[in-house]
GROMACS .gro file of C-alpha atoms in nm:
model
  321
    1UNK     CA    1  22.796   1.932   0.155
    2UNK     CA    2  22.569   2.076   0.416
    3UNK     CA    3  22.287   1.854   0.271
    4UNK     CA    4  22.529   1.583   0.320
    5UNK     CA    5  22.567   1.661   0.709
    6UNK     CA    6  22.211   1.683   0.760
    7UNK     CA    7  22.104   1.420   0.617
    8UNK     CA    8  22.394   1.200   0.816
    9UNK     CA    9  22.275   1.379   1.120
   10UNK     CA   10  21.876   1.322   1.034
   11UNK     CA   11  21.985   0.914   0.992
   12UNK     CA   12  22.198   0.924   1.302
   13UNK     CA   13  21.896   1.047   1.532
   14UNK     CA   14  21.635   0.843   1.366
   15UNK     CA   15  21.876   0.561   1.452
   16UNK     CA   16  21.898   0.685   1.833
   17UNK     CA   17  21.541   0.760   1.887
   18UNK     CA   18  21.473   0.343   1.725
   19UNK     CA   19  21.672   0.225   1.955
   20UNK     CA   20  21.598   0.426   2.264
   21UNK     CA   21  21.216   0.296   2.171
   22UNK     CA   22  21.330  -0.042   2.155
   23UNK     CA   23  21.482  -0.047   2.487
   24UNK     CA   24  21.086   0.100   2.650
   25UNK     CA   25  20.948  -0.225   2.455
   26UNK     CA   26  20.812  -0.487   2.733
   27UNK     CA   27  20.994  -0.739   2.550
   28UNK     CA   28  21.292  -0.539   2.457
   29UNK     CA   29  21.533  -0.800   2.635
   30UNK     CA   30  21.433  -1.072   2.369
   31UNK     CA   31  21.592  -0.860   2.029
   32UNK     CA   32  21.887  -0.949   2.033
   33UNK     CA   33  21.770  -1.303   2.046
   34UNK     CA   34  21.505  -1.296   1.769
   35UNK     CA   35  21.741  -1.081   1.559
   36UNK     CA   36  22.047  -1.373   1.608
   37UNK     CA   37  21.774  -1.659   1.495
   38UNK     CA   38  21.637  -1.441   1.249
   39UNK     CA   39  21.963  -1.374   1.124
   40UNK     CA   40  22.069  -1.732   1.086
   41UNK     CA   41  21.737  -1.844   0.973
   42UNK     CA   42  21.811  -1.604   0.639
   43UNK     CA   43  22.190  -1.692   0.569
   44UNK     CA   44  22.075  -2.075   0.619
   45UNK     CA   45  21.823  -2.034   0.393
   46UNK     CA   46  22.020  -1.900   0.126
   47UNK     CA   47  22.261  -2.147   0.129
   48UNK     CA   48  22.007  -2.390   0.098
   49UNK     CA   49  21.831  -2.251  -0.196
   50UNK     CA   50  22.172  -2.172  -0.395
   51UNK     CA   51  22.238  -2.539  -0.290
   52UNK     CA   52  21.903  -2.642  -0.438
   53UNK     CA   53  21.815  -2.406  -0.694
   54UNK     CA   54  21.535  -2.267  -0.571
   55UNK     CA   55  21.609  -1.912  -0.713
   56UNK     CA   56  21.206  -1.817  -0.759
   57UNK     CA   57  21.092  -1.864  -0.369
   58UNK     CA   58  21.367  -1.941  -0.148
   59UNK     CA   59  21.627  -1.703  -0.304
   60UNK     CA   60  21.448  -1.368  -0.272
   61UNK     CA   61  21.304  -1.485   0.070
   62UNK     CA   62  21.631  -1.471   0.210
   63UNK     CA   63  21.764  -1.190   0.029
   64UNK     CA   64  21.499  -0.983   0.165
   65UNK     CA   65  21.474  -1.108   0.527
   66UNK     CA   66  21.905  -1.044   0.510
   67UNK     CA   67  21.832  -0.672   0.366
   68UNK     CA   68  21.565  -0.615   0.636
   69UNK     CA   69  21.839  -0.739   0.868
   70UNK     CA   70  22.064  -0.429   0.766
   71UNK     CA   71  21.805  -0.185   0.748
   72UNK     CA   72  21.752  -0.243   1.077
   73UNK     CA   73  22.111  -0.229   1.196
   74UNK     CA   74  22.140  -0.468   1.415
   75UNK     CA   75  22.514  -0.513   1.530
   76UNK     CA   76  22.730  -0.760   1.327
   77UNK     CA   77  23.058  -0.964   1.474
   78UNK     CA   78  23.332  -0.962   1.199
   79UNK     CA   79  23.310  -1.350   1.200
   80UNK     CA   80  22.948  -1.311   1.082
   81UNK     CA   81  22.998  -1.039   0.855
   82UNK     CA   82  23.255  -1.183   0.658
   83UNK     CA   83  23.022  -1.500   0.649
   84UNK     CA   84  22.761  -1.278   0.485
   85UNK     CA   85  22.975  -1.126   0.300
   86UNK     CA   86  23.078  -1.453   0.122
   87UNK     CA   87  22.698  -1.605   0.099
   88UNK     CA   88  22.632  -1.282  -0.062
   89UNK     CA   89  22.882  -1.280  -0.341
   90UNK     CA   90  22.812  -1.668  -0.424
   91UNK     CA   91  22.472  -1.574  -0.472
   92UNK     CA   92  22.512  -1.246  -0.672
   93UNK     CA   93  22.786  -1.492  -0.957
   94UNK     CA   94  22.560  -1.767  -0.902
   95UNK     CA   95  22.528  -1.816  -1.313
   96UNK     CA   96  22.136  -1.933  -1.288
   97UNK     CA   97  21.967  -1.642  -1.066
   98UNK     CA   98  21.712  -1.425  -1.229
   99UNK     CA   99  21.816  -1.100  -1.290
  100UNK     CA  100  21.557  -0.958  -1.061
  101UNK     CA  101  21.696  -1.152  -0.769
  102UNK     CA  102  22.063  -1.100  -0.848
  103UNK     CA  103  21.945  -0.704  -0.834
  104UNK     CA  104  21.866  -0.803  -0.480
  105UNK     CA  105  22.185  -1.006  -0.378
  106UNK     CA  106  22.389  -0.686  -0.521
  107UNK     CA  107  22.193  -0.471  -0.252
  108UNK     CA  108  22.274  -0.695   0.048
  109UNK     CA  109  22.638  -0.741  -0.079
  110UNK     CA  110  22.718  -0.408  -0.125
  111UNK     CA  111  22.521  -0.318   0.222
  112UNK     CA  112  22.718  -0.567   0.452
  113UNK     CA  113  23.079  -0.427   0.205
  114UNK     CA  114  22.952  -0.075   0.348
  115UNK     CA  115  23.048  -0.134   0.665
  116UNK     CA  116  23.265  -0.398   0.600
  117UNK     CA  117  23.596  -0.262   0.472
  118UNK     CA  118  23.801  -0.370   0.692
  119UNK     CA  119  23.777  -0.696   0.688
  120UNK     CA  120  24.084  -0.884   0.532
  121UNK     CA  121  23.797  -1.101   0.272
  122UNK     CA  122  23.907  -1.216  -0.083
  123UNK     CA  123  23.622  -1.161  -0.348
  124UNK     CA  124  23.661  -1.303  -0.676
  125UNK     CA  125  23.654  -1.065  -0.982
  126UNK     CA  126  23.641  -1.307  -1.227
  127UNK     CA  127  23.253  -1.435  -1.222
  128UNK     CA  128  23.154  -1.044  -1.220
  129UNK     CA  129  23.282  -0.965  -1.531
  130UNK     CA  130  23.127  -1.194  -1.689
  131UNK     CA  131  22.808  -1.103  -1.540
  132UNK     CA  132  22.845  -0.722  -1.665
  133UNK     CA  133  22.979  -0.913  -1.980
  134UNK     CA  134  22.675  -1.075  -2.069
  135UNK     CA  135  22.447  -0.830  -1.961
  136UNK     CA  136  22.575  -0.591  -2.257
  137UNK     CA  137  22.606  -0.839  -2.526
  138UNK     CA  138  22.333  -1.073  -2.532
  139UNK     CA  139  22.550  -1.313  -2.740
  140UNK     CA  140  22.787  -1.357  -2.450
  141UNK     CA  141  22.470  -1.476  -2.128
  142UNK     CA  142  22.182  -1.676  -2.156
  143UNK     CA  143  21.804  -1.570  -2.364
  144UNK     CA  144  21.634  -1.365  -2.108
  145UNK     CA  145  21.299  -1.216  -2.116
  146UNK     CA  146  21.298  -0.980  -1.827
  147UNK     CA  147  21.195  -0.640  -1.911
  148UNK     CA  148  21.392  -0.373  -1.994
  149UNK     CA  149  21.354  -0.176  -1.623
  150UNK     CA  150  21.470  -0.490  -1.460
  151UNK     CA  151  21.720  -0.538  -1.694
  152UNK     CA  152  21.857  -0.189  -1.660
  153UNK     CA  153  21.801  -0.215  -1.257
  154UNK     CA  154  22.039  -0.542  -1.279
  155UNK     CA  155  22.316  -0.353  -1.507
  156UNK     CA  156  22.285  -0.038  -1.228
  157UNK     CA  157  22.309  -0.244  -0.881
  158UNK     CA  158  22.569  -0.508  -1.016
  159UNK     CA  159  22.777  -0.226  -1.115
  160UNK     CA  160  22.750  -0.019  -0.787
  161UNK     CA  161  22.855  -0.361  -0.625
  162UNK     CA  162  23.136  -0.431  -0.843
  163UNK     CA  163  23.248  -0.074  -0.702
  164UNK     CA  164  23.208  -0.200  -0.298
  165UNK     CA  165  23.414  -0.548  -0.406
  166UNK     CA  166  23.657  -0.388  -0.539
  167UNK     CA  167  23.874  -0.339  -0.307
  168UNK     CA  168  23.869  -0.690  -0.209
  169UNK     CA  169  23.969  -0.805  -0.555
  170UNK     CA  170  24.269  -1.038  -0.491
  171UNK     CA  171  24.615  -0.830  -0.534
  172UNK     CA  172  24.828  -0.868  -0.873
  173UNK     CA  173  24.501  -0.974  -1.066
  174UNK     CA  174  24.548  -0.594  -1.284
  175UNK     CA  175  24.708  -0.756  -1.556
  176UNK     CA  176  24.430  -1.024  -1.573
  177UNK     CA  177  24.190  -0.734  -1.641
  178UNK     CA  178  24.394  -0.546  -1.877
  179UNK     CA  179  24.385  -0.888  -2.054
  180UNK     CA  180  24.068  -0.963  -2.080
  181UNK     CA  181  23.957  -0.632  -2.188
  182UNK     CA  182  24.169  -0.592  -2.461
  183UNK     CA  183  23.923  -0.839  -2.722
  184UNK     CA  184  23.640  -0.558  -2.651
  185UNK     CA  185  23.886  -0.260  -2.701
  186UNK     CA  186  23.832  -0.287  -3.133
  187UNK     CA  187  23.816   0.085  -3.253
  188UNK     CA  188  23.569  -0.048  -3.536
  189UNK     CA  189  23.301  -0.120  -3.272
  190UNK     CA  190  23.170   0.201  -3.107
  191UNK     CA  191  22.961  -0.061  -2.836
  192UNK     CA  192  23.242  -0.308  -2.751
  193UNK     CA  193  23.497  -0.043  -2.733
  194UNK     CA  194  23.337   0.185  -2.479
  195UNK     CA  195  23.188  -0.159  -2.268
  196UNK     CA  196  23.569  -0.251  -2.293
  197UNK     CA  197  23.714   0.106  -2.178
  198UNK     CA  198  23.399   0.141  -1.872
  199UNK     CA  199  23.456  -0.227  -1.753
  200UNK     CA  200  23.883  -0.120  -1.671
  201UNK     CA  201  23.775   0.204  -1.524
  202UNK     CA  202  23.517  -0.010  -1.289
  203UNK     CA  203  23.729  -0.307  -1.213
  204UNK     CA  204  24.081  -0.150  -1.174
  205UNK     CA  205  24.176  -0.155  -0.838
  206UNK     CA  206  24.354   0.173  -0.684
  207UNK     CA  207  24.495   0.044  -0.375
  208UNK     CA  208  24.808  -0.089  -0.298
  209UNK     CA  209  25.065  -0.084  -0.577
  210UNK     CA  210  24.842  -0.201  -0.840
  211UNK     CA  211  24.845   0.158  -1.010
  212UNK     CA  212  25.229   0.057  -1.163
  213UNK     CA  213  25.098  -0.237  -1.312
  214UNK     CA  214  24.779  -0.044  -1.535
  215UNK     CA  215  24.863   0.338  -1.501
  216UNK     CA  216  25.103   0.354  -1.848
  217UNK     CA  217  24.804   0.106  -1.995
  218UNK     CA  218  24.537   0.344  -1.923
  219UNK     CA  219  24.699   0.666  -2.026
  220UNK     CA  220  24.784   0.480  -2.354
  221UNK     CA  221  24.447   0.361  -2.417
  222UNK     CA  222  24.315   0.708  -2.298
  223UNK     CA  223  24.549   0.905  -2.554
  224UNK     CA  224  24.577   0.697  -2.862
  225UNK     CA  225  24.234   0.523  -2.914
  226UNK     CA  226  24.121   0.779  -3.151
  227UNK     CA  227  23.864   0.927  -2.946
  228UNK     CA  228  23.867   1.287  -2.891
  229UNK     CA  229  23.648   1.549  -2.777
  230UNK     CA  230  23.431   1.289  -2.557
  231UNK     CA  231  23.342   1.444  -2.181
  232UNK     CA  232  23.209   1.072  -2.128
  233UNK     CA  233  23.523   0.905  -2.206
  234UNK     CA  234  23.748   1.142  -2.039
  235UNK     CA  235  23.495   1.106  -1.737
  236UNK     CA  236  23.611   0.742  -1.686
  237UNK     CA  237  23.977   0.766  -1.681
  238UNK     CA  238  23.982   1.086  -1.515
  239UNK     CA  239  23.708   0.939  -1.242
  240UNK     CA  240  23.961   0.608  -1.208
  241UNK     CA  241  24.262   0.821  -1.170
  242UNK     CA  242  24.120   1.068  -0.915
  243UNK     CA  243  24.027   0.730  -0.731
  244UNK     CA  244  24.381   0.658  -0.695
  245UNK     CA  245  24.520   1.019  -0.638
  246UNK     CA  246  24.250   0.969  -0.331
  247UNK     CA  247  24.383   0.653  -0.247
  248UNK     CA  248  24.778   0.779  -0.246
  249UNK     CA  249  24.661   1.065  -0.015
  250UNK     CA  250  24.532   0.865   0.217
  251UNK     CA  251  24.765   0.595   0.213
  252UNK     CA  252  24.581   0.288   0.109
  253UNK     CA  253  24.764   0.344  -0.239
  254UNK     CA  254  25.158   0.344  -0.307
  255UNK     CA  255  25.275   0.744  -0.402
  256UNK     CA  256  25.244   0.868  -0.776
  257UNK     CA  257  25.448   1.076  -0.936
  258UNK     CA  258  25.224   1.300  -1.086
  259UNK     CA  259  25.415   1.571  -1.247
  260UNK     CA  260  25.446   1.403  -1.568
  261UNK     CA  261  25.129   1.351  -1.612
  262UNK     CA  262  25.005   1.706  -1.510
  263UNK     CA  263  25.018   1.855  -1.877
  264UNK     CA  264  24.770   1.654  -1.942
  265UNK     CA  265  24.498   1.642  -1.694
  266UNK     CA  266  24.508   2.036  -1.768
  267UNK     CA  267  24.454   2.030  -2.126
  268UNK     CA  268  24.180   1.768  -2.024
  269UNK     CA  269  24.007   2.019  -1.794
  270UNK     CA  270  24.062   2.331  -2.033
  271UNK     CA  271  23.884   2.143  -2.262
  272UNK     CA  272  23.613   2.084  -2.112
  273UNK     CA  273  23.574   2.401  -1.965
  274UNK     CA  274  23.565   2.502  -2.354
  275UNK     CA  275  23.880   2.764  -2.272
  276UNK     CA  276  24.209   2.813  -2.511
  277UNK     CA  277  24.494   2.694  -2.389
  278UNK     CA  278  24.661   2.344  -2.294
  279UNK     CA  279  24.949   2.075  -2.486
  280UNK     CA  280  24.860   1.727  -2.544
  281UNK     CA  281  25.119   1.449  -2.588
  282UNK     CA  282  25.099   1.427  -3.000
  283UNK     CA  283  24.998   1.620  -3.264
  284UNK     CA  284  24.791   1.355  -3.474
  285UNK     CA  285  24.483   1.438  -3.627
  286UNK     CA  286  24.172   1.209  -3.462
  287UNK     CA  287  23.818   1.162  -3.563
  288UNK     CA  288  23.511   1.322  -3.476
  289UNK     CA  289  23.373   1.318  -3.152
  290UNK     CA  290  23.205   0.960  -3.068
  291UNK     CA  291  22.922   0.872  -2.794
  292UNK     CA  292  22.887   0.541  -2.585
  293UNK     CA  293  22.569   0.352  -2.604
  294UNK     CA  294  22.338   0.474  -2.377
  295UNK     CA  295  22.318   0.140  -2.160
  296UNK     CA  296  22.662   0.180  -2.117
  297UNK     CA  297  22.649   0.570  -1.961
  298UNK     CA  298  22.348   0.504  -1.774
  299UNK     CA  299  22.548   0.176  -1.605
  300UNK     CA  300  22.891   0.387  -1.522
  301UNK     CA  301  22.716   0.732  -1.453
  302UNK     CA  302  22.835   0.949  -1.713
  303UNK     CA  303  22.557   1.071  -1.907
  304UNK     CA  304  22.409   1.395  -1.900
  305UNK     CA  305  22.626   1.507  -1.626
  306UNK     CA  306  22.986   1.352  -1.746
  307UNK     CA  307  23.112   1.717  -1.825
  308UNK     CA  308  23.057   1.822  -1.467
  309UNK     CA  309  23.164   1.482  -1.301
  310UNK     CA  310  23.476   1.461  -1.561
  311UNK     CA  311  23.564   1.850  -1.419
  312UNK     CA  312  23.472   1.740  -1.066
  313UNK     CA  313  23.757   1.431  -1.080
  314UNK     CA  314  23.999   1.637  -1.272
  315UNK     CA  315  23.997   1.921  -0.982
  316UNK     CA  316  24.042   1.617  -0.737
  317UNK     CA  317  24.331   1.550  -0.934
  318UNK     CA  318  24.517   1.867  -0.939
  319UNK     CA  319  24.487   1.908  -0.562
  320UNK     CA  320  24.590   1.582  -0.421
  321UNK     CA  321  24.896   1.563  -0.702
   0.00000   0.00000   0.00000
């Protein structure tokens, strides 16, 4: 935590002293200006080359004039943010961008979502599943031969945007997930299954009352799939529901009765701890433990670490419930 504060504060004042220098420049009365034509020099641009397909010049040109644009924090009007924000999300589910690029589109989207949350934007959910989709099973995108750092950096950044969209998925659209998860979710297929089980935890939106519509889903899928013993599995339910006991607290999500569900998240964090102790709902006997691929923990963040992230959201749990 105190790393956390200084390193807010260390931004802060390197922010400060950049623009206290820009305001000594001779020509600091022309920034805003060149920043504004800059500005709408790289969302034209982008437009264009979406509109064109020029995804090996144009494309990144803009993409990287737009993320210069943030870095440099130059003030945004909602309007134009919400503009961006759009541009941004054709190009990252634009179906013919190199994976290299669309790396770079999920950059600036998730930059301009940072500071962007409350804005009242619809993103569509839809075209980045099957993104994520194809990415994991060849048989489902296009042949690719980008190498297998870009390939992982693509999986990485379109996932950590999928996580800044979410809460501008469109509301009701739970269901719609839960449905088109449920081909992957085949207990006979180790890869599909756990692709099928990350993709809910990712896409599952917390806020409002979605929760009623996929909360007796999850903890059915969570309890009865036949895997036990897995930190990594447990890690992504327990990370999605300590997302929404977050949520609830702090009112973006509708309240959760939580006391039925308590027995469990203890026996959960018992066993991970390795301690005695702890009931689970049902007695039946379950196989061996089983590991996800390890694309598929290196994409949701819960490799090495999943014991101590899984304990991490399961103490988040028991305080806000």
């Amino acid at each position: 935590h105190h790393r956390d504060v200084s390193s807010a504060m260390h931004r802060a004042s390197r922010h400060s002293e950049e623009a206290a220098l820009n305001r000594a420049l001779p020509y600091a009365a022309s920034l805003p200006a060149e920043a504004a034509a800059s500005l709408d020099a790289a969302a034209s641009g982008l437009r264009t080359a979406l509109a064109i397909g020029d995804f090996q010049r144009g494309a990144p040109h803009a993409l990287r004039q737009l993320a210069l644009h943030l870095q440099r924090k130059h003030d945004l009007a909602d309007q134009e943010r919400r503009a961006l924000i759009l541009d941004a999300h054709a190009a990252v589910c634009h179906a013919d961008l190199p994976a290299s690029t669309r790396a770079e589109a999920c950059v600036v989207l998730s930059g301009l979502l940072r500071r962007g949350k409350h804005l009242n934007v619809s993103l569509g959910w839809r075209p980045l599943w099957r993104l994520l989709l194809a990415a994991h099973l060849p048989e489902h995108g296009p042949v690719s031969y980008e190498s297998r750092s870009v390939a992982a950096s693509h999986r990485v950044e379109l996932a950590r945007c999928v996580a800044r969209c979410r809460s501008h998925f469109a509301a009701g659209e739970a269901q719609a997930m839960l449905d088109a998860a449920e081909p992957l979710l085949c207990p006979h297929d180790a890869s599909r299954f756990f692709l099928g089980a990350s993709l809910l935890a990712l896409f599952l939106p917390s806020h409002g009352d979605a929760a009623a519509c996929w909360l007796p889903a999850v903890l059915r899928l969570w309890l009865s799939c036949g895997v036990d013993g897995s930190a990594e599995y447990d890690a992504l339910w327990l990370g999605l529901l300590a997302r929404l006991a977050k949520d609830a607290f702090y009112g973006h999500a509708s309240p959760v009765e939580w006391a039925p569900h308590l027995p469990l998240l203890y026996s959960r964090a018992l066993r991970l701890l390795r301690l005695p102790g702890g009931q689970e709902a049902g007695a039946e006997l379950r196989p061996a433990v089983v590991r996800p691929l390890a694309e598929v923990s290196a994409l949701f963040q819960v490799g090495a670490a999943s014991s101590v992230e899984a304990l991490r959201c399961a103490a988040r749990l028991i305080v806000l419930s």
